[in-house]
XYZ file of C-alpha atoms in Angstrom:
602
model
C 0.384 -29.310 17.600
C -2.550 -29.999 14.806
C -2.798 -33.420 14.096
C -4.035 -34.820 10.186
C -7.091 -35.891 10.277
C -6.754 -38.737 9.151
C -4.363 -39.776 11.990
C -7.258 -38.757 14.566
C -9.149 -41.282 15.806
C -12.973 -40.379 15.484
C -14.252 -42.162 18.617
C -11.817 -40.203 20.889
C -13.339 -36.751 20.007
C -16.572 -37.290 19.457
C -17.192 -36.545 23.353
C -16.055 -32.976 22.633
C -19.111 -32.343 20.833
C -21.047 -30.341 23.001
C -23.364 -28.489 20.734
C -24.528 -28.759 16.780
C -21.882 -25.980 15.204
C -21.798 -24.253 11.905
C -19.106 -23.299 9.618
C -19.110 -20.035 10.530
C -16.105 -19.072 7.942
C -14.818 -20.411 4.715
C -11.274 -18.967 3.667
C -11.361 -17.431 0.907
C -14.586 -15.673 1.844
C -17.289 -15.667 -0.467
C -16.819 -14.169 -4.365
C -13.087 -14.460 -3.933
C -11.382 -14.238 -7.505
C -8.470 -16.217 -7.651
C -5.673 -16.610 -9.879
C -5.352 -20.054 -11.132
C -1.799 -21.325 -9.318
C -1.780 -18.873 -7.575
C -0.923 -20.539 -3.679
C -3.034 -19.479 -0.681
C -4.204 -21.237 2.656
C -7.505 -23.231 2.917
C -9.523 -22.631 6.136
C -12.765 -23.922 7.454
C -13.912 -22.229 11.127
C -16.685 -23.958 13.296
C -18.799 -22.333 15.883
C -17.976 -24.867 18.855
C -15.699 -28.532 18.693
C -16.959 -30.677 16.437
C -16.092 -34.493 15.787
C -14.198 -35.207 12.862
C -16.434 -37.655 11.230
C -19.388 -35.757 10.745
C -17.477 -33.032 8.767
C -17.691 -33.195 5.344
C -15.863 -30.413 3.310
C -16.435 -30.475 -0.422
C -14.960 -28.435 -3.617
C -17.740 -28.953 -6.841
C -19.158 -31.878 -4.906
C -15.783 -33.019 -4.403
C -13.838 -34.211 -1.036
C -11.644 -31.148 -0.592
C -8.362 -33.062 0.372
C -8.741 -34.931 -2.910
C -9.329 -31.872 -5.030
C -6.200 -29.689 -3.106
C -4.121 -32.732 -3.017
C -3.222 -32.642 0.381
C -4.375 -33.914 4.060
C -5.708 -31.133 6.412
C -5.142 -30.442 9.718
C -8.267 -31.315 12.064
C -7.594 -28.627 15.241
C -10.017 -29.775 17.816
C -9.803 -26.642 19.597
C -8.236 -23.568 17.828
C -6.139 -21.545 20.510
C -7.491 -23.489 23.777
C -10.961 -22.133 22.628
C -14.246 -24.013 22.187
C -14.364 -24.110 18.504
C -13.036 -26.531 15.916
C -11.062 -25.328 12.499
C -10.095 -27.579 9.480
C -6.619 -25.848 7.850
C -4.961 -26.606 4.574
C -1.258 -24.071 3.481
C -0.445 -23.468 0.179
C -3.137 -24.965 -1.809
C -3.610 -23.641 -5.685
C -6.269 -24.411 -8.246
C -4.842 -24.638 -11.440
C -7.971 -24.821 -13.752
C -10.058 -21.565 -14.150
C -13.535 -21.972 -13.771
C -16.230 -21.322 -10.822
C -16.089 -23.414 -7.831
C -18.494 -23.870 -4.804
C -17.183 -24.583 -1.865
C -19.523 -26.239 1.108
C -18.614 -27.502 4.466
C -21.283 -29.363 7.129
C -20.965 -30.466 10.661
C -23.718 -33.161 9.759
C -26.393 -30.339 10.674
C -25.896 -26.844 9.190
C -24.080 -26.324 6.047
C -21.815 -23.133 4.697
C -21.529 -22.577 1.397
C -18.757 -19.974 -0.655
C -18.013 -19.231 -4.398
C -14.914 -18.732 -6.103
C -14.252 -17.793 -9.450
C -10.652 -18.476 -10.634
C -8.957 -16.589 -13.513
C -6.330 -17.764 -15.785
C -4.212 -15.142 -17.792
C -3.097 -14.813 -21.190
C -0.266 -17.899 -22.618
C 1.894 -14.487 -23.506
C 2.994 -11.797 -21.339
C 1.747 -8.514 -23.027
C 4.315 -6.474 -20.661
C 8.099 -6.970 -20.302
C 7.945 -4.796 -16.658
C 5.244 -3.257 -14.471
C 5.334 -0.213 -12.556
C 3.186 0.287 -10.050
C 2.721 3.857 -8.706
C 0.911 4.420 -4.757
C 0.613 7.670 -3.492
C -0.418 6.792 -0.256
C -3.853 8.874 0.487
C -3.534 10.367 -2.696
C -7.136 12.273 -3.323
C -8.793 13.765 -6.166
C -8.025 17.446 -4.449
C -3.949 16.651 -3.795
C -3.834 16.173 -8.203
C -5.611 19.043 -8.256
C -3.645 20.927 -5.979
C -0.124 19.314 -7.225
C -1.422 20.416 -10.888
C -2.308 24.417 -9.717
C 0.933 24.799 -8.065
C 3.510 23.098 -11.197
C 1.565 24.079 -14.012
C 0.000 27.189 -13.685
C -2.719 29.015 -15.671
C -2.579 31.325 -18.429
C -4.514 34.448 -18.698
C -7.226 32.120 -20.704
C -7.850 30.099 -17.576
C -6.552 27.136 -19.090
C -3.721 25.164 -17.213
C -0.694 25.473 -18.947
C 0.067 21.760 -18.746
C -0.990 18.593 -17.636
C 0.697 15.813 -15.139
C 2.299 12.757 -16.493
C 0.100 11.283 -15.135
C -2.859 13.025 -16.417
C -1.739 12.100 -19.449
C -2.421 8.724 -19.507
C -4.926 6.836 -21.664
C -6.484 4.480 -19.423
C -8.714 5.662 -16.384
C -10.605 4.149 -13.553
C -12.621 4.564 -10.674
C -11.393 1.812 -8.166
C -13.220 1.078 -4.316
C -11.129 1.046 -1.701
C -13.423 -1.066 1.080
C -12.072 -4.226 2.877
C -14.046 -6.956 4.308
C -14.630 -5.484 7.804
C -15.137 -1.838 6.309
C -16.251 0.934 3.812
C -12.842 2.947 5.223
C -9.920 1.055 4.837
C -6.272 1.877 5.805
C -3.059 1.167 3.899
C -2.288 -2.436 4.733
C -5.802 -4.301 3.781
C -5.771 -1.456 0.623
C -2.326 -1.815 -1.094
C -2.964 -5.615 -0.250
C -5.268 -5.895 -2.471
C -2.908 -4.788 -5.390
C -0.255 -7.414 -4.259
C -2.996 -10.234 -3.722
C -6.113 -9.860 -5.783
C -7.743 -10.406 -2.226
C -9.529 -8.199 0.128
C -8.858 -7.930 3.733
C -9.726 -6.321 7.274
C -8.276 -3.287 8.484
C -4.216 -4.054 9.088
C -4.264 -6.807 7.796
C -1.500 -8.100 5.056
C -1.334 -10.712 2.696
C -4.061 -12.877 5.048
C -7.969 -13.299 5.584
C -8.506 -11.788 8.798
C -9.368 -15.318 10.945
C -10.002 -16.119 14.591
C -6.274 -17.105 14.823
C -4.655 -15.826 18.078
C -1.051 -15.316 16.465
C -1.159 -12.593 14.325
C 0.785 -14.777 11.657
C -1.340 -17.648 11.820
C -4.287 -16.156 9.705
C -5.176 -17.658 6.267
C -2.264 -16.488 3.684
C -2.468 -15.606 0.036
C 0.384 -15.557 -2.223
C 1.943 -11.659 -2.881
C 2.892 -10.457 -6.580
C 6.333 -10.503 -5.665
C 6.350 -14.539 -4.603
C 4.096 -15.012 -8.325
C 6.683 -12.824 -10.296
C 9.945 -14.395 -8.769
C 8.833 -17.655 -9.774
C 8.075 -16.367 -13.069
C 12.133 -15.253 -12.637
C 11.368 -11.786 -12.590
C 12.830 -8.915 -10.552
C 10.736 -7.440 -7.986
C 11.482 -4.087 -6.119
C 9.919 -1.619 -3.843
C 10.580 1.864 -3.184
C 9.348 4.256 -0.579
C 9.672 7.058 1.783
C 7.775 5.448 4.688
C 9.822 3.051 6.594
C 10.198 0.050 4.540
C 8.287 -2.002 6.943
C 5.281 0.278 6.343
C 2.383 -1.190 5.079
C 2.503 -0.765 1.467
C 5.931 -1.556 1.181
C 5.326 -4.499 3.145
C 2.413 -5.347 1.295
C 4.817 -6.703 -1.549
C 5.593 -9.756 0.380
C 3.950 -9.588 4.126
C 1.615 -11.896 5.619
C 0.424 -10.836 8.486
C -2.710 -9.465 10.292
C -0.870 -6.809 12.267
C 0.720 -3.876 9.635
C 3.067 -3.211 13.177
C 4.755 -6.599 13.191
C 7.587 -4.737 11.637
C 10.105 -7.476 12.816
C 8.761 -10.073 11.146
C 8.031 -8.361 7.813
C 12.080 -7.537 7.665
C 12.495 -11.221 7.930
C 9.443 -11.497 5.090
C 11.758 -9.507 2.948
C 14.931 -11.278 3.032
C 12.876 -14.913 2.506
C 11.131 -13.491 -0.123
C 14.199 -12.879 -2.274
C 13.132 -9.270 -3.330
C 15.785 -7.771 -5.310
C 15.352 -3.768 -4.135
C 14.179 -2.738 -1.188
C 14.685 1.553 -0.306
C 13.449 3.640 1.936
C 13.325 4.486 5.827
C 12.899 2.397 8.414
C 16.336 0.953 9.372
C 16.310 0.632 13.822
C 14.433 -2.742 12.618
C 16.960 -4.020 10.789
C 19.696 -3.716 13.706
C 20.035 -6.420 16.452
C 18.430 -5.441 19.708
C 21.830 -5.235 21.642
C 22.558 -2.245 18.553
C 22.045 1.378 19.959
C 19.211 2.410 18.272
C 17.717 -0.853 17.207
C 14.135 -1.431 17.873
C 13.800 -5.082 17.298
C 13.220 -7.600 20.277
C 15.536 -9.911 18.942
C 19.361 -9.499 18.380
C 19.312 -10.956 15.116
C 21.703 -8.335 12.358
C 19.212 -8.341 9.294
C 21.658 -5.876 7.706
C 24.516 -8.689 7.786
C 21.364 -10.901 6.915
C 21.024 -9.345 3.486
C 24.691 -8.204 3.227
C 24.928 -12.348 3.134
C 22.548 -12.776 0.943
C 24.304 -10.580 -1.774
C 22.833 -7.102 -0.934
C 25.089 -4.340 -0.924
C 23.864 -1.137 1.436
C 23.335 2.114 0.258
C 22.626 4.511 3.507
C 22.707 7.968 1.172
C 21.663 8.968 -2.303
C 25.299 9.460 -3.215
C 25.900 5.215 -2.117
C 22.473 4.738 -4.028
C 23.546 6.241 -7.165
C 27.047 4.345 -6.883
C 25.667 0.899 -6.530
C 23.210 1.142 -8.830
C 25.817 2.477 -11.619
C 27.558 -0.093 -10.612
C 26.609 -2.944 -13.775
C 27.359 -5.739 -11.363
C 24.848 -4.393 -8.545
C 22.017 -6.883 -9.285
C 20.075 -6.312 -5.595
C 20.341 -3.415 -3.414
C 18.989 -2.461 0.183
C 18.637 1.411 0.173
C 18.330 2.381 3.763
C 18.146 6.436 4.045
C 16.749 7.399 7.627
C 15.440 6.066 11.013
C 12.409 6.902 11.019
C 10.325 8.267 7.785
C 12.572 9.762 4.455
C 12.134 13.201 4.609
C 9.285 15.086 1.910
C 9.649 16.936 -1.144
C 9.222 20.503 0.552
C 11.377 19.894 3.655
C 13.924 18.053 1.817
C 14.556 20.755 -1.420
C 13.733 24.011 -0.287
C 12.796 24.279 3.926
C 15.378 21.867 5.067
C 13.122 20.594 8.069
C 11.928 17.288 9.241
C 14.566 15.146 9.806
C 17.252 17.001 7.065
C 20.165 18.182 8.932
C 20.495 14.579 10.949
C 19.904 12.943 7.084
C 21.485 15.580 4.623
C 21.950 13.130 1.857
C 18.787 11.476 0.995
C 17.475 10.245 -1.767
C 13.924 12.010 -2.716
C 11.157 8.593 -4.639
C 12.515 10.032 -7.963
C 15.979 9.461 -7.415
C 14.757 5.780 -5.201
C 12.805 4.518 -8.562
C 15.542 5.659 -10.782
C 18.418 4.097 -9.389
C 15.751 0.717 -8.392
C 15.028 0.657 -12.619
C 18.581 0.976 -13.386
C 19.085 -2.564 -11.208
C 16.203 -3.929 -11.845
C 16.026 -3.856 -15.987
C 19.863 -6.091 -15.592
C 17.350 -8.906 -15.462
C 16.402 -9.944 -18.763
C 13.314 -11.867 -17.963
C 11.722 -7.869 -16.789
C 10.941 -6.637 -13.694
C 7.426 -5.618 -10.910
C 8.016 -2.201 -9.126
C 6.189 -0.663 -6.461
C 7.066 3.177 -6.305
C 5.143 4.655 -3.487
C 4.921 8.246 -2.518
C 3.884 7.635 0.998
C 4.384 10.820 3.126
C 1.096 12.346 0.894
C -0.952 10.520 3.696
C 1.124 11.106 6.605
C 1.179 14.952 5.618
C -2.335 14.648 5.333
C -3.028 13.290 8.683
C -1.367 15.805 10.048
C -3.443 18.567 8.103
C 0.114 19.951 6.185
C -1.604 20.254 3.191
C 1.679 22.133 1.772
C 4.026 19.292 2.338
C 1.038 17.165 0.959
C 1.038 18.808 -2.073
C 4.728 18.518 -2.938
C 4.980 14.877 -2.390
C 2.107 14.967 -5.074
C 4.331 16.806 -7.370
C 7.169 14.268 -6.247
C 4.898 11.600 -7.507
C 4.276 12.965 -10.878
C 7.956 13.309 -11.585
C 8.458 9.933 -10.766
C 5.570 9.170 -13.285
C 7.175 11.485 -15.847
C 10.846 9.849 -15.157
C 9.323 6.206 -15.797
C 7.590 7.367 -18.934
C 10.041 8.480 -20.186
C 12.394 5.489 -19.422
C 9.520 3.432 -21.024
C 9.083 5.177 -24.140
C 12.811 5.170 -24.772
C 12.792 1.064 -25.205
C 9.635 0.893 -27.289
C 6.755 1.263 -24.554
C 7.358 -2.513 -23.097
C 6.326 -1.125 -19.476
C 2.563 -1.234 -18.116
C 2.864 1.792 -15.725
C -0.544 2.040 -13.228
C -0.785 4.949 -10.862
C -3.642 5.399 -7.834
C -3.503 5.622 -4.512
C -4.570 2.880 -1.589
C -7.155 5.205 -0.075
C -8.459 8.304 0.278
C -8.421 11.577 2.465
C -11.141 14.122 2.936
C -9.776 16.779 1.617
C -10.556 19.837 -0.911
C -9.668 22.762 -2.520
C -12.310 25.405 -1.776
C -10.207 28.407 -2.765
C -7.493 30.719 -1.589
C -6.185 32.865 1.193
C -5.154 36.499 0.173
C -3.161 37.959 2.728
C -4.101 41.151 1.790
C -7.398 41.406 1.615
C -9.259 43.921 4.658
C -9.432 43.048 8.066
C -7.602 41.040 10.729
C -9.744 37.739 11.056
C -8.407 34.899 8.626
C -11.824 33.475 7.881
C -12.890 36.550 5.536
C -9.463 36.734 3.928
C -10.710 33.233 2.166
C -11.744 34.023 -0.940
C -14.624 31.645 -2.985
C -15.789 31.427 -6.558
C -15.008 35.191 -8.391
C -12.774 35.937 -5.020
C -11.029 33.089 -5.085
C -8.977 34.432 -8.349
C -5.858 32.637 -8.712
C -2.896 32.342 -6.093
C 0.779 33.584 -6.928
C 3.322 31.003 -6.360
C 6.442 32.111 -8.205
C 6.519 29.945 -11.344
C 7.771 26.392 -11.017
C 11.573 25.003 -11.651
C 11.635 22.425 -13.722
C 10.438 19.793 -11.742
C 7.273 21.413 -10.669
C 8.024 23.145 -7.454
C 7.428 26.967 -6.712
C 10.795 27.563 -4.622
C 8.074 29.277 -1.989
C 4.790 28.172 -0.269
C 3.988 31.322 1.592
C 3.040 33.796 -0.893
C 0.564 36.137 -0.168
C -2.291 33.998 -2.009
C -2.530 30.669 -1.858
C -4.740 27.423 -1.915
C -7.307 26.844 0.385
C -6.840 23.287 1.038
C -9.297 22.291 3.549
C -9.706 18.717 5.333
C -13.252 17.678 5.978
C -12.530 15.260 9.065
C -10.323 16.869 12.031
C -9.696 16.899 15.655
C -9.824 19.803 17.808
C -6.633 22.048 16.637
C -6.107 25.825 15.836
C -6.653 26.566 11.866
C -3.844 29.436 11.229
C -4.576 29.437 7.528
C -0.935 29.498 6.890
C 1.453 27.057 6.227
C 4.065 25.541 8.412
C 7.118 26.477 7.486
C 9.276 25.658 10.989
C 8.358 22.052 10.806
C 5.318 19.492 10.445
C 1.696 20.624 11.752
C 1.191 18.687 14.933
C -2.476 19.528 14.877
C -3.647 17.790 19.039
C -1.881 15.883 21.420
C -4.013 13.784 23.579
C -3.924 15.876 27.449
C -3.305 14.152 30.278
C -7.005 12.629 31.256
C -6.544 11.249 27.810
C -8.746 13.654 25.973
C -7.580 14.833 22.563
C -7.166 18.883 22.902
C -5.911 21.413 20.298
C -2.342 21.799 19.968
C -1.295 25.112 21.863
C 1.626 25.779 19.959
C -0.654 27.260 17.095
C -2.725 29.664 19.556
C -0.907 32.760 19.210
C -0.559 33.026 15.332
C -2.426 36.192 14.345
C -5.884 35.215 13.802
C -5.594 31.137 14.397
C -9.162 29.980 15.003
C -10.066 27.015 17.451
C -11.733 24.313 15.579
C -13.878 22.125 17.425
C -13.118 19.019 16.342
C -15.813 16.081 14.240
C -14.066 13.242 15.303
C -13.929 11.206 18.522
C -12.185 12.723 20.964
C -11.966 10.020 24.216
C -11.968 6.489 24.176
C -10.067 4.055 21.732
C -11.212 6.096 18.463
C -9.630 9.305 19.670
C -8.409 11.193 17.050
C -5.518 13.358 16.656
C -4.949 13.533 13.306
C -6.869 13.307 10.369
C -8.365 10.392 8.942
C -8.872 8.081 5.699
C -12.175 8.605 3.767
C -14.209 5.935 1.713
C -14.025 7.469 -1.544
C -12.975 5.952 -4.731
C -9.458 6.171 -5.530
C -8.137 7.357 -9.256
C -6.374 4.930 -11.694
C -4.293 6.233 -14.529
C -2.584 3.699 -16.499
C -0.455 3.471 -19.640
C 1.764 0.785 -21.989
C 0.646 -2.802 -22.851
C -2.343 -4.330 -20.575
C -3.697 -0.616 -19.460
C -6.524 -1.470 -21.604
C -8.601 -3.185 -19.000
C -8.536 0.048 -16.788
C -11.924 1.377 -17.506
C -15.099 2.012 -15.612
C -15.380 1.409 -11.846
C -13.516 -1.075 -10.521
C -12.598 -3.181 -7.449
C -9.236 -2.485 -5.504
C -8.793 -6.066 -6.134
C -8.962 -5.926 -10.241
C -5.540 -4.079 -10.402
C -3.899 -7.158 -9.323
C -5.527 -9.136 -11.938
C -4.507 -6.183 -15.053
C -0.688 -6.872 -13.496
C -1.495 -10.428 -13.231
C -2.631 -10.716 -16.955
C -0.132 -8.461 -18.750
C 2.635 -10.235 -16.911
C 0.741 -14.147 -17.640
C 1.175 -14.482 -14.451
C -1.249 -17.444 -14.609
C 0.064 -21.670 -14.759
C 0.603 -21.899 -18.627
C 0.394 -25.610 -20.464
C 3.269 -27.662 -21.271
C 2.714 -27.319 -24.970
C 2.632 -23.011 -24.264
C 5.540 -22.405 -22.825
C 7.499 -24.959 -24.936
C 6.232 -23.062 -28.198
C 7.180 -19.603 -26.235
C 10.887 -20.285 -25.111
C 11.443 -21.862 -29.734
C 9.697 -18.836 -30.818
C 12.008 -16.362 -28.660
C 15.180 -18.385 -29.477
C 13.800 -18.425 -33.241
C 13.711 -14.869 -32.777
């Protein structure tokens, strides 16, 4: 067990130092932006065990412990290992300014720079929405804006998105600290933090630590806006322990520890929770379950005042329901079901799950529950199954939960607008795919190979989808000319040009000498075409989907505080426009005593 340092006695370690050592790491890493109060975990990592008394750790050329009010822990060897680490949980700096942060072994000397960030003394937002279409690319918008708006004979479109129509718009970068492509837990992270991480990492600084929860913590919006006494909610149609979700309140560096982040939701006092996901909720000795414990997290948060909804018809009770004040919406196993299987091809996962709620109906009912707290509310709505359709190269069922999106994005508009526009409403995505739209297919043009029924520039023309009900879908997908929605990084699989309208493209399966191969199932569909693949294919990169890109990400924004949107921006700078038009920041004394007169004046 760590020891304070100041309990240590010097003369007793000072035999362990085998070697002069560095501080390798300082956590937060270097240009960190912090929010002033906000809490997050102070780390210093040495090359090799050094002695205690020739450490010196300072913060502005002041001894760290004094300016963080607290004692460290000295661990004289981190996991068994040959290296020494100096740990502080929970610190905050309340003053915003720039600090440097050095730390010496008596010999070499690390250095860092923070900048901390107050906010505003006044929330400019009551609420904050925050839209995620997982993967979400420049090309699914464009595609999702073809197929539920439609062209005239002008060439114009005959409408725009919601959330086209938005005044605020930024480029934001999507890379962590270990890489230019990131994946959904470091990325969404970022919103909920203000902090960059590695690669499946959430809510931490990716460390040395052994335990996957032992890495360097930073606080999540949803711990900064319950304290505030707001409501916090999060609504999906991944699992809920998927890693945006889970980005809301997880720390973690493994996105899989799914067991633990169900136990991160219940201490974090979150007030809606919805999606799929539920085998992790259910005790091990439970058919079904897939924890390794036998703890019953739905009797958990049945305890802790959370009634269940396991359909949309439930959902829609409960939340009607003026006395429902938190709600666990629990729809599925695995994944909710998408737009396209669940309205129109009845696939996927439908016939087991009839009754489930599509992210519309989830962010509806979570508003209607949410907005009984007077104090406001922070909502994650996240379209997630745009990425997983788009590793799976389906661009169809892609495309609809694109369209899903936007009508969620329309819904809250429109619930905004109707109480005076108190709502900052941000939508983007966590990452990227590589993916375009480089025409369309025409059935019917001559000739029986697929490849030369794609048509480009003049040929492509424009496809025939019947014309869209009223909340943007064509009832059909394969008409006789349609998008060309390509995906620029693949594994070997058979290209049938068509969509897949029995069930979700399974594009390779890994064979049994563990190389990736082309999915056989596709071989006979008149004129499928073998693509060889551009991604690994052996080893521990094999690929058999597709992948993430590094391109910059789209940010729409609307209501009070979109104003800072502009420009290119850092992942990381969307936390801080929540963080500001909530005042999210430590306000004085004399503030928030002239606040809570004014609003009783009032």
């Amino acid at each position: 067990m760590p020891k304070p340092l100041s309990t240590l006695a010097a003369g007793a370690l000072a035999a362990l130092l085998g070697c002069a050592a560095q501080a390798q790491s300082i956590y937060p890493l270097n240009r960190a932006d912090i929010l002033a109060g906000a809490r997050f975990d102070f780390k210093v990592e040495f090359d090799a065990v050094v002695a205690p008394e020739q450490l010196k750790v300072t913060v502005n050329g002041q001894d760290f412990a004094k300016v963080f009010g607290q004692q460290p822990e000295f661990i004289a060897r981190e996991d068994g290992k040959d290296a020494s680490s100096l740990l502080l949980r929970g610190v905050s700096l309340a003053s915003a300014g720039r600090y440097t942060v050095k730390a010496s072994d008596g010999r070499n000397e690390k250095s860092v720079v923070w900048t901390v960030y107050d906010t505003p003394a006044r929330p400019a937002a009551k609420n904050v929405i925050l839209f995620i279409g997982d993967g979400f690319s420049i090309a699914h918008r464009t595609a999702a804006r073809i197929l539920s708006k439609g062209y005239d004979e002008g060439g114009k479109l005959r409408g725009k998105l919601a959330m086209d129509d938005m005044p605020a718009m930024a480029l934001l970068s999507t890379q962590g600290t270990d890489s230019i492509v990131t994946d959904s837990a470091n990325s969404a992270a970022a919103y909920t933090t203000g902090h960059k991480s590695c690669v499946n990492a959430l809510g931490v600084y990716c460390s040395r630590a052994a335990s996957s929860l032992a890495h360097p913590a930073v606080e999540t919006l949803t711990s900064l806006a319950k304290r505030r006494g707001l409501a916090v909610g999060a609504v999906t149609n991944s699992e809920v322990e998927d890693a945006t979700p889970a980005a809301m309140v997880a720390h973690t560096r493994r996105r899989a520890d799914y067991d633990d982040i169900v136990r991160m939701f219940l201490d974090s006092g979150i007030d809606v929770l919805m999606g799929g996901g539920s085998p992790n909720f259910l005790p091990k000795s439970t058919a079904g379950s897939k924890r390794k414990d036998d703890v019953d997290y739905i009797a958990a948060f049945k305890q802790a005042g959370y009634p269940l909804a396991t359909t949309k018809t439930e959902m829609q009770a409960l939340a009607a329901d003026k006395g429902t004040k938190k709600l666990l919406g629990l729809y599925n196993t695995g994944n909710v079901d998408g737009a396209l299987d669940l309205k129109f091809l009845k696939k996927g996962s439908v016939a087991k799950f009839p009754d489930q709620p599509d992210v519309v109906e989830e962010m509806r009912a979570a508003i209607e529950v949410l907005s009984r707290n007077p104090k406001g509310f922070v909502l994650l709505v996240e379209s997630a199954r745009i990425d997983k359709y788009s590793h799976s190269m389906d661009a169809e069922r892609a495309i609809y939960d694109t369209i899903m999106l936007d009508d969620a994005v329309r819904a809250a508009k429109d619930w905004s607008k109707a109480r005076g526009n108190d709502t900052l409403i941000l939508v983007t995505a966590d990452h990227a795919h590589p993916v375009s739209v480089i025409g369309s297919v025409n059935d019917d043009a001559p000739g029986s190979e697929m490849r030369n029924k794609v048509g480009l520039y003049a040929a492509a023309g424009f496809p025939n989808y019947p014309a869209p009900d009223a909340d943007g879908y064509p009832d059909k997908v394969d008409v006789s000319r349609r998008l060309r929605f390509v995906f620029g990084a693949y594994p070997d699989h058979y290209d049938t040009f068509r969509p897949f309208l029995d069930g979700e493209n399974v594009p390779a399966i890994k064979g049994k000498d563990g190389v990736v191969v082309a999915n056989e199932q596709y071989k006979d569909v008149p004129g499928a075409v073998l693509r060889v693949g551009n991604l690994p294919n052996t080893g521990p990169e094999a690929a058999t989907q597709g992948i993430h890109s590094g391109d910059d990400v789209v940010l729409t924004a609307t209501g009070p505080g979109s104003e800072r949107v502009r420009g290119q921006m850092e992942n990381t700078e969307l936390f801080r426009v929540i963080a500001e038009a909530l005042a999210l920041g430590p306000q004085p004394a004399k503030t928030v005593k002239a606040a809570r007169a004014a609003a009783t004046a009032k």
